[in-house]
Amino acid sequence: EQFRALGFEIRAGDVWIERVELQTQTHLDLDRLAKREDALGQLVRSLRELRGDDATLELLREEFSDLRGKLGDLERVGRDFGLSGPEGMRAWIDRIEQRLVPRLLSEEDSGG
């Protein structure tokens, strides 16, 4: 909403913001976490291995495609979420890692 408001401040009607994409980046040292001998370290290592395995990425992409088909006429979901091939799946894994690992670490620190 702040971006749209800024557009109106610049010149009402002359600016149209159709879409804003946000990406988060964790401040955690994922290399250090990957060396841990616990479930969190294994998760980081597994995600890294998965990024390099095109065959498994393709299987995952197919599974997501099947799921997308079961959800109805949501063809745009595949494009929006980058499920078009290995590079799109790698981007998905990056987003998962950037969001999931900090949350799991936070729960671990809080005793959750």
Short mmCIF file of C-alpha atoms in Angstrom, two decimals:
data_model
loop_
_atom_site.label_atom_id
_atom_site.label_comp_id
_atom_site.label_asym_id
_atom_site.label_seq_id
_atom_site.Cartn_x
_atom_site.Cartn_y
_atom_site.Cartn_z
CA GLU A 1 0.00 0.00 0.00
CA GLN A 2 2.89 2.37 0.73
CA PHE A 3 4.13 1.96 -2.84
CA ARG A 4 0.73 2.85 -4.27
CA ALA A 5 0.51 5.88 -2.00
CA LEU A 6 3.93 6.99 -3.21
CA GLY A 7 2.71 6.65 -6.79
CA PHE A 8 -0.18 8.97 -6.05
CA GLU A 9 2.14 11.48 -4.40
CA ILE A 10 4.41 11.58 -7.45
CA ARG A 11 1.62 12.40 -9.89
CA ALA A 12 -1.89 11.26 -9.33
CA GLY A 13 -2.87 8.92 -12.12
CA ASP A 14 0.49 8.92 -13.94
CA VAL A 15 1.92 5.98 -12.03
CA TRP A 16 0.46 2.50 -11.86
CA ILE A 17 1.99 -0.13 -9.63
CA GLU A 18 0.63 -3.46 -10.72
CA ARG A 19 2.66 -5.82 -8.61
CA VAL A 20 5.18 -5.70 -5.79
CA GLU A 21 7.32 -8.74 -5.04
CA LEU A 22 9.06 -9.04 -1.72
CA GLN A 23 12.00 -11.28 -0.99
CA THR A 24 13.36 -11.91 2.45
CA GLN A 25 16.95 -12.81 3.19
CA THR A 26 17.93 -14.34 6.48
CA HIS A 27 20.84 -12.88 8.42
CA LEU A 28 21.74 -16.36 9.69
CA ASP A 29 24.99 -18.04 8.70
CA LEU A 30 23.56 -20.99 6.78
CA ASP A 31 27.03 -22.43 6.18
CA ARG A 32 27.57 -22.64 9.93
CA LEU A 33 24.11 -24.12 10.47
CA ALA A 34 24.78 -26.77 7.80
CA LYS A 35 27.68 -28.05 9.94
CA ARG A 36 25.45 -28.71 12.93
CA GLU A 37 24.84 -32.35 13.81
CA ASP A 38 21.14 -31.99 14.52
CA ALA A 39 17.86 -31.89 12.62
CA LEU A 40 18.30 -28.25 11.62
CA GLY A 41 21.76 -28.91 10.20
CA GLN A 42 20.40 -31.92 8.32
CA LEU A 43 17.59 -29.79 6.89
CA VAL A 44 20.02 -27.16 5.57
CA ARG A 45 22.25 -29.87 4.08
CA SER A 46 19.27 -31.63 2.49
CA LEU A 47 18.00 -28.43 0.90
CA ARG A 48 21.47 -27.79 -0.52
CA GLU A 49 21.66 -31.32 -1.94
CA LEU A 50 18.21 -30.96 -3.44
CA ARG A 51 19.22 -27.78 -5.28
CA GLY A 52 21.83 -29.76 -7.20
CA ASP A 53 19.62 -32.73 -8.08
CA ASP A 54 17.75 -31.88 -11.29
CA ALA A 55 16.01 -35.28 -11.44
CA THR A 56 14.50 -34.90 -7.97
CA LEU A 57 13.60 -31.27 -8.68
CA GLU A 58 11.71 -32.45 -11.76
CA LEU A 59 9.84 -35.05 -9.69
CA LEU A 60 8.88 -32.36 -7.19
CA ARG A 61 7.77 -30.05 -9.98
CA GLU A 62 5.55 -32.83 -11.35
CA GLU A 63 4.03 -33.41 -7.90
CA PHE A 64 3.27 -29.71 -7.54
CA SER A 65 1.82 -29.69 -11.05
CA ASP A 66 -0.47 -32.59 -10.15
CA LEU A 67 -1.56 -30.77 -7.02
CA ARG A 68 -2.15 -27.58 -8.98
CA GLY A 69 -4.37 -29.55 -11.37
CA LYS A 70 -6.43 -30.88 -8.48
CA LEU A 71 -6.99 -27.36 -7.18
CA GLY A 72 -8.92 -26.42 -10.29
CA ASP A 73 -8.29 -23.84 -12.97
CA LEU A 74 -5.24 -22.21 -11.43
CA GLU A 75 -2.85 -22.40 -14.39
CA ARG A 76 -1.27 -19.10 -13.42
CA VAL A 77 -0.15 -20.58 -10.09
CA GLY A 78 2.67 -22.46 -11.83
CA ARG A 79 3.96 -19.29 -13.41
CA ASP A 80 3.49 -17.17 -10.31
CA PHE A 81 5.33 -19.60 -8.09
CA GLY A 82 8.08 -20.48 -10.55
CA LEU A 83 7.29 -24.15 -11.00
CA SER A 84 8.36 -24.10 -14.63
CA GLY A 85 11.58 -26.10 -14.31
CA PRO A 86 14.67 -26.80 -12.19
CA GLU A 87 15.61 -23.12 -11.86
CA GLY A 88 12.12 -22.25 -10.68
CA MET A 89 12.20 -25.09 -8.18
CA ARG A 90 15.62 -23.94 -6.91
CA ALA A 91 14.15 -20.48 -6.34
CA TRP A 92 11.31 -22.09 -4.39
CA ILE A 93 13.79 -24.01 -2.23
CA ASP A 94 15.71 -20.79 -1.59
CA ARG A 95 12.50 -19.09 -0.41
CA ILE A 96 11.65 -22.06 1.81
CA GLU A 97 15.12 -22.04 3.36
CA GLN A 98 15.06 -18.28 3.93
CA ARG A 99 11.73 -18.48 5.76
CA LEU A 100 11.69 -21.89 7.43
CA VAL A 101 15.18 -22.12 8.94
CA PRO A 102 14.94 -18.85 10.93
CA ARG A 103 11.52 -19.87 12.24
CA LEU A 104 12.75 -23.28 13.32
CA LEU A 105 15.81 -21.75 14.95
CA SER A 106 13.61 -19.20 16.73
CA GLU A 107 11.37 -21.98 18.08
CA GLU A 108 14.42 -23.92 19.17
CA ASP A 109 15.77 -20.92 21.06
CA SER A 110 12.43 -20.28 22.73
CA GLY A 111 12.10 -23.92 23.79
CA GLY A 112 9.25 -24.58 21.30
#
